[in-house]
mmCIF file of C-alpha atoms in Angstrom:
data_model
loop_
_atom_site.group_PDB
_atom_site.id
_atom_site.type_symbol
_atom_site.label_atom_id
_atom_site.label_comp_id
_atom_site.label_asym_id
_atom_site.label_seq_id
_atom_site.Cartn_x
_atom_site.Cartn_y
_atom_site.Cartn_z
ATOM 1 C CA MET A 368 -26.597 -88.210 76.637
ATOM 2 C CA ALA A 369 -28.708 -85.036 76.230
ATOM 3 C CA VAL A 370 -26.528 -82.840 78.493
ATOM 4 C CA PRO A 371 -23.199 -83.505 76.688
ATOM 5 C CA ALA A 372 -24.880 -82.760 73.332
ATOM 6 C CA ALA A 373 -26.094 -79.345 74.545
ATOM 7 C CA THR A 374 -22.668 -78.516 75.894
ATOM 8 C CA ALA A 375 -21.029 -79.412 72.604
ATOM 9 C CA LEU A 376 -23.492 -77.201 70.749
ATOM 10 C CA MET A 377 -22.694 -74.193 72.985
ATOM 11 C CA LEU A 378 -18.942 -74.635 72.462
ATOM 12 C CA ALA A 379 -19.403 -74.804 68.695
ATOM 13 C CA CYS A 380 -21.406 -71.537 68.696
ATOM 14 C CA ALA A 381 -18.711 -69.801 70.781
ATOM 15 C CA LEU A 382 -15.986 -70.875 68.368
ATOM 16 C CA LEU A 383 -18.043 -69.686 65.390
ATOM 17 C CA LEU A 384 -18.571 -66.192 66.926
ATOM 18 C CA ALA A 385 -14.880 -65.813 67.710
ATOM 19 C CA SER A 386 -13.880 -66.700 64.165
ATOM 20 C CA CYS A 387 -16.338 -64.074 62.792
ATOM 21 C CA GLY A 388 -14.946 -61.209 64.919
ATOM 22 C CA GLY A 389 -17.622 -61.350 67.568
ATOM 23 C CA GLY A 390 -15.051 -61.122 70.378
ATOM 24 C CA THR A 391 -14.253 -57.820 72.170
ATOM 25 C CA GLU A 392 -11.359 -55.843 70.621
ATOM 26 C CA GLN A 393 -8.865 -53.766 72.568
ATOM 27 C CA GLY A 394 -8.999 -50.078 71.607
ATOM 28 C CA GLN A 395 -10.367 -46.625 72.474
ATOM 29 C CA PRO A 396 -13.602 -46.812 74.513
ATOM 30 C CA ALA A 397 -16.629 -45.934 72.415
ATOM 31 C CA GLY A 398 -17.683 -43.246 74.879
ATOM 32 C CA ASP A 399 -14.532 -41.193 74.166
ATOM 33 C CA ALA A 400 -15.204 -40.809 70.432
ATOM 34 C CA ALA A 401 -16.715 -37.502 69.223
ATOM 35 C CA LYS A 402 -20.167 -37.952 67.690
ATOM 36 C CA TYR A 403 -21.206 -35.789 64.710
ATOM 37 C CA PRO A 404 -24.316 -35.880 62.480
ATOM 38 C CA PRO A 405 -24.275 -38.322 59.530
ATOM 39 C CA GLY A 406 -22.528 -36.875 56.470
ATOM 40 C CA THR A 407 -20.255 -34.538 58.460
ATOM 41 C CA SER A 408 -16.935 -34.148 56.638
ATOM 42 C CA GLU A 409 -13.514 -33.100 57.936
ATOM 43 C CA GLU A 410 -13.837 -29.814 56.031
ATOM 44 C CA MET A 411 -17.146 -29.088 57.755
ATOM 45 C CA LEU A 412 -15.535 -29.749 61.124
ATOM 46 C CA VAL A 413 -12.793 -27.209 60.427
ATOM 47 C CA LYS A 414 -15.332 -24.561 59.451
ATOM 48 C CA THR A 415 -17.892 -25.090 62.180
ATOM 49 C CA THR A 416 -16.177 -26.560 65.212
ATOM 50 C CA GLY A 417 -12.542 -25.613 64.888
ATOM 51 C CA SER A 418 -11.494 -29.242 65.154
ATOM 52 C CA GLY A 419 -9.509 -31.167 62.571
ATOM 53 C CA ALA A 420 -6.155 -30.435 60.966
ATOM 54 C CA GLY A 421 -7.176 -27.501 58.748
ATOM 55 C CA SER A 422 -6.356 -23.844 59.290
ATOM 56 C CA PRO A 423 -8.885 -20.975 59.600
ATOM 57 C CA LEU A 424 -10.416 -19.795 56.361
ATOM 58 C CA ASP A 425 -9.158 -16.539 54.852
ATOM 59 C CA GLY A 426 -11.471 -13.598 55.371
ATOM 60 C CA GLU A 427 -13.072 -14.959 58.538
ATOM 61 C CA LYS A 428 -10.981 -12.914 60.989
ATOM 62 C CA GLU A 429 -13.259 -10.379 62.615
ATOM 63 C CA ALA A 430 -12.709 -7.106 64.463
ATOM 64 C CA VAL A 431 -12.035 -7.449 68.169
ATOM 65 C CA GLU A 432 -12.684 -4.749 70.717
ATOM 66 C CA ASN A 433 -10.147 -4.710 73.510
ATOM 67 C CA THR A 434 -10.265 -2.238 76.374
ATOM 68 C CA ALA A 435 -7.328 -3.683 78.290
ATOM 69 C CA VAL A 436 -3.649 -4.196 77.680
ATOM 70 C CA GLY A 437 -2.847 -7.460 75.939
ATOM 71 C CA THR A 438 -2.224 -9.263 72.710
ATOM 72 C CA VAL A 439 -5.040 -9.079 70.206
ATOM 73 C CA GLY A 440 -5.469 -12.324 68.317
ATOM 74 C CA SER A 441 -7.118 -11.087 65.128
ATOM 75 C CA LEU A 442 -6.773 -8.413 62.494
ATOM 76 C CA ARG A 443 -8.564 -5.051 62.649
ATOM 77 C CA ALA A 444 -8.429 -4.838 66.423
ATOM 78 C CA ALA A 445 -10.110 -1.897 68.101
ATOM 79 C CA VAL A 446 -10.344 -0.058 71.405
ATOM 80 C CA GLU A 447 -13.140 2.170 72.636
ATOM 81 C CA LEU A 448 -12.176 5.205 74.684
ATOM 82 C CA ALA A 449 -14.201 8.235 75.778
ATOM 83 C CA GLY A 450 -16.883 7.733 73.149
ATOM 84 C CA VAL A 451 -14.585 6.961 70.213
ATOM 85 C CA ARG A 452 -13.819 3.552 68.727
ATOM 86 C CA PHE A 453 -10.320 3.487 67.248
ATOM 87 C CA THR A 454 -9.666 0.621 64.827
ATOM 88 C CA VAL A 455 -6.244 -0.371 63.514
ATOM 89 C CA VAL A 456 -6.836 -1.078 59.821
ATOM 90 C CA GLU A 457 -3.221 -1.912 58.979
ATOM 91 C CA ALA A 458 0.179 -1.682 60.635
ATOM 92 C CA ARG A 459 2.992 -1.668 58.082
ATOM 93 C CA ARG A 460 6.735 -1.451 58.592
ATOM 94 C CA PRO A 461 8.132 0.296 55.486
ATOM 95 C CA ASP A 462 11.844 0.770 54.824
ATOM 96 C CA SER A 463 11.518 4.452 53.882
ATOM 97 C CA ASN A 464 9.489 7.479 54.891
ATOM 98 C CA ALA A 465 8.143 7.978 51.348
ATOM 99 C CA VAL A 466 4.527 8.212 52.529
ATOM 100 C CA VAL A 467 5.306 11.388 54.502
ATOM 101 C CA ALA A 468 8.113 12.773 52.340
ATOM 102 C CA GLY A 469 5.789 15.425 50.914
ATOM 103 C CA ALA A 470 5.220 16.916 54.368
ATOM 104 C CA GLY A 471 8.416 18.932 54.320
ATOM 105 C CA GLN A 472 10.584 15.883 54.942
ATOM 106 C CA PRO A 473 13.267 14.485 52.615
ATOM 107 C CA GLU A 474 12.814 10.871 51.608
ATOM 108 C CA VAL A 475 15.103 8.783 53.814
ATOM 109 C CA GLN A 476 15.654 5.034 54.016
ATOM 110 C CA GLY A 477 15.268 3.544 57.449
ATOM 111 C CA ASP A 478 12.953 1.620 59.759
ATOM 112 C CA TYR A 479 9.458 3.059 60.156
ATOM 113 C CA LEU A 480 6.032 2.084 61.433
ATOM 114 C CA GLU A 481 2.879 3.222 59.624
ATOM 115 C CA ILE A 482 -0.442 2.581 61.383
ATOM 116 C CA GLU A 483 -3.637 3.250 59.431
ATOM 117 C CA LEU A 484 -6.549 4.092 61.728
ATOM 118 C CA LEU A 485 -10.301 4.482 61.601
ATOM 119 C CA ALA A 486 -12.050 6.614 64.236
ATOM 120 C CA GLU A 487 -15.788 6.359 64.870
ATOM 121 C CA ASN A 488 -17.785 8.526 67.257
ATOM 122 C CA VAL A 489 -19.939 5.980 69.107
ATOM 123 C CA SER A 490 -21.220 8.489 71.662
ATOM 124 C CA ASP A 491 -24.421 10.523 71.471
ATOM 125 C CA GLY A 492 -22.629 13.865 71.246
ATOM 126 C CA ILE A 493 -19.684 15.652 69.629
ATOM 127 C CA VAL A 494 -16.141 14.441 70.340
ATOM 128 C CA ASP A 495 -12.941 16.380 69.726
ATOM 129 C CA LEU A 496 -10.047 14.256 68.475
ATOM 130 C CA SER A 497 -7.591 16.976 69.493
ATOM 131 C CA GLU A 498 -8.208 15.860 73.091
ATOM 132 C CA PHE A 499 -6.622 12.463 72.362
ATOM 133 C CA SER A 500 -2.936 11.616 72.105
ATOM 134 C CA PHE A 501 -1.399 8.637 70.300
ATOM 135 C CA ARG A 502 1.688 6.889 71.567
ATOM 136 C CA LEU A 503 3.862 3.893 70.772
ATOM 137 C CA TRP A 504 5.441 1.772 73.462
ATOM 138 C CA SER A 505 8.067 -0.914 72.926
ATOM 139 C CA PRO A 506 11.033 -2.044 75.034
ATOM 140 C CA GLY A 507 13.149 -1.542 71.890
ATOM 141 C CA ILE A 508 12.278 2.157 71.500
ATOM 142 C CA ASP A 509 14.854 4.600 72.856
ATOM 143 C CA ALA A 510 12.724 7.702 73.261
ATOM 144 C CA ARG A 511 15.695 9.853 74.200
ATOM 145 C CA SER A 512 17.185 9.477 70.708
ATOM 146 C CA TYR A 513 14.439 11.373 68.833
ATOM 147 C CA GLN A 514 15.373 14.885 69.910
ATOM 148 C CA GLU A 515 18.734 14.752 68.139
ATOM 149 C CA TYR A 516 17.209 14.147 64.674
ATOM 150 C CA TYR A 517 13.670 15.552 64.855
ATOM 151 C CA GLY A 518 14.195 18.371 67.301
ATOM 152 C CA SER A 519 10.851 19.823 68.362
ATOM 153 C CA ASP A 520 8.880 18.185 65.491
ATOM 154 C CA PRO A 521 6.452 15.815 67.234
ATOM 155 C CA ARG A 522 5.003 14.132 64.150
ATOM 156 C CA PHE A 523 7.276 11.087 63.935
ATOM 157 C CA GLY A 524 8.272 10.486 67.530
ATOM 158 C CA GLU A 525 8.552 12.668 70.607
ATOM 159 C CA TYR A 526 9.771 11.666 74.052
ATOM 160 C CA VAL A 527 7.148 10.585 76.591
ATOM 161 C CA SER A 528 9.125 8.102 78.689
ATOM 162 C CA ASN A 529 12.146 5.858 78.181
ATOM 163 C CA ASN A 530 10.376 3.399 75.853
ATOM 164 C CA MET A 531 7.397 5.474 74.719
ATOM 165 C CA VAL A 532 7.025 8.211 72.097
ATOM 166 C CA SER A 533 4.032 10.240 70.982
ATOM 167 C CA VAL A 534 3.105 10.605 67.311
ATOM 168 C CA VAL A 535 0.620 12.803 65.443
ATOM 169 C CA LEU A 536 -2.568 11.643 63.716
ATOM 170 C CA LEU A 537 -2.107 12.621 60.048
ATOM 171 C CA ASP A 538 -4.398 12.792 57.020
ATOM 172 C CA TYR A 539 -3.248 10.723 54.021
ATOM 173 C CA ALA A 540 -4.608 13.299 51.553
ATOM 174 C CA THR A 541 -2.984 16.396 53.034
ATOM 175 C CA LEU A 542 -0.275 14.984 55.342
ATOM 176 C CA GLN A 543 -1.511 17.506 57.895
ATOM 177 C CA PRO A 544 -2.715 16.801 61.454
ATOM 178 C CA ALA A 545 -6.152 15.191 61.285
ATOM 179 C CA SER A 546 -7.442 16.026 64.759
ATOM 180 C CA ARG A 547 -10.916 17.543 64.453
ATOM 181 C CA LYS A 548 -14.418 17.260 65.870
ATOM 182 C CA LEU A 549 -16.681 14.343 64.966
ATOM 183 C CA LYS A 550 -20.462 14.352 65.115
ATOM 184 C CA ALA A 551 -22.265 11.445 66.764
ATOM 185 C CA GLY A 552 -22.045 8.460 64.441
ATOM 186 C CA GLU A 553 -19.436 10.077 62.176
ATOM 187 C CA ILE A 554 -16.545 7.912 60.944
ATOM 188 C CA LEU A 555 -13.135 9.325 60.099
ATOM 189 C CA GLU A 556 -11.141 7.288 57.575
ATOM 190 C CA GLY A 557 -7.892 7.864 55.691
ATOM 191 C CA VAL A 558 -5.823 8.830 58.727
ATOM 192 C CA PHE A 559 -2.602 7.330 60.028
ATOM 193 C CA LEU A 560 0.258 7.481 62.483
ATOM 194 C CA PHE A 561 3.878 7.394 61.359
ATOM 195 C CA CYS A 562 6.859 6.710 63.578
ATOM 196 C CA ASP A 563 10.582 6.437 62.963
ATOM 197 C CA LEU A 564 11.667 3.336 64.875
ATOM 198 C CA ASN A 565 15.381 4.108 64.542
ATOM 199 C CA PRO A 566 15.949 7.888 64.355
ATOM 200 C CA THR A 567 19.746 7.613 64.595
ATOM 201 C CA SER A 568 20.304 5.086 61.783
ATOM 202 C CA VAL A 569 18.871 3.782 58.490
ATOM 203 C CA ALA A 570 19.294 0.217 59.782
ATOM 204 C CA ARG A 571 16.396 -1.855 61.067
ATOM 205 C CA ASN A 572 15.862 -1.596 64.798
ATOM 206 C CA ARG A 573 15.988 -5.284 65.691
ATOM 207 C CA GLU A 574 15.045 -4.544 69.283
ATOM 208 C CA VAL A 575 11.514 -3.625 68.144
ATOM 209 C CA GLY A 576 9.044 -6.357 67.220
ATOM 210 C CA LYS A 577 5.324 -6.004 66.647
ATOM 211 C CA ASP A 578 4.598 -8.621 69.286
ATOM 212 C CA SER A 579 6.146 -6.277 71.848
ATOM 213 C CA THR A 580 4.795 -3.001 70.468
ATOM 214 C CA ASN A 581 1.597 -1.380 71.733
ATOM 215 C CA LEU A 582 -0.395 1.517 70.314
ATOM 216 C CA VAL A 583 -1.540 3.562 73.306
ATOM 217 C CA VAL A 584 -4.518 5.905 72.919
ATOM 218 C CA ARG A 585 -4.799 8.409 75.756
ATOM 219 C CA LYS A 586 -7.520 10.931 76.596
ATOM 220 C CA GLN A 587 -5.285 13.909 77.183
ATOM 221 C CA ARG A 588 -7.824 16.623 78.004
ATOM 222 C CA GLY A 589 -11.511 17.111 78.775
ATOM 223 C CA ASP A 590 -13.817 14.485 80.251
ATOM 224 C CA ASP A 591 -12.116 11.198 81.133
ATOM 225 C CA ALA A 592 -8.680 12.847 80.928
ATOM 226 C CA GLY A 593 -5.971 10.367 81.896
ATOM 227 C CA ASP A 594 -7.832 7.285 80.663
ATOM 228 C CA GLU A 595 -5.914 5.027 78.255
ATOM 229 C CA ALA A 596 -6.512 1.991 76.030
ATOM 230 C CA GLU A 597 -3.927 -0.135 74.220
ATOM 231 C CA ILE A 598 -3.690 -2.402 71.198
ATOM 232 C CA ASN A 599 -0.833 -4.825 70.762
ATOM 233 C CA LEU A 600 0.295 -5.057 67.106
ATOM 234 C CA ALA A 601 1.377 -8.713 67.034
ATOM 235 C CA ALA A 602 -1.487 -9.733 64.727
ATOM 236 C CA TYR A 603 -0.428 -7.332 61.954
ATOM 237 C CA PRO A 604 2.252 -8.642 59.560
ATOM 238 C CA ASP A 605 4.910 -6.301 58.166
#
């Protein structure tokens, strides 16, 4: 009679465990679950690991140096060329040329691109900004159309190739060309490029988008002549 009693006891224990949730549940294997330290919140995960449903915090986008063609994923992108680091501070798309109207130009409504730059001499010698040229490339730019309106004035768009125009680095304070020599470590601020994106009309050029527009910096003369670096403007809102 001892054996049947032991068997009955084992069956009773099994039924008790099952009723208390002791059985195996179907679900995600424990090994697949991410493990974080105790007290880790969803907000902390967004800030430190990039996981979770939150979006990046404002003010945490940092400068990115990019020496090759391509889309730059954060604000204040920069390229380094021939000893100078050029940083795009802002890229605006105003609907008039008011910012340059004092430079012998009438104020005209239209579609324009204003790129504020910062130039820093990161070499150990003097660099001459007049040896650099600044260009805009976009499949929506018709470079052949600039001559008709601007003639030989190269400040706001001059033909380079079918979809590329050159523009002049200007000083915000004087609206004059800002190309000059920089000492080692010197930073030039308050300069910009200004381009008319539709020189034959005041309408918006819908063929030009910032995601398909590149600022091209070229070493035109001197050492490293012919070298170029580009920044795509997709990360800069209008």
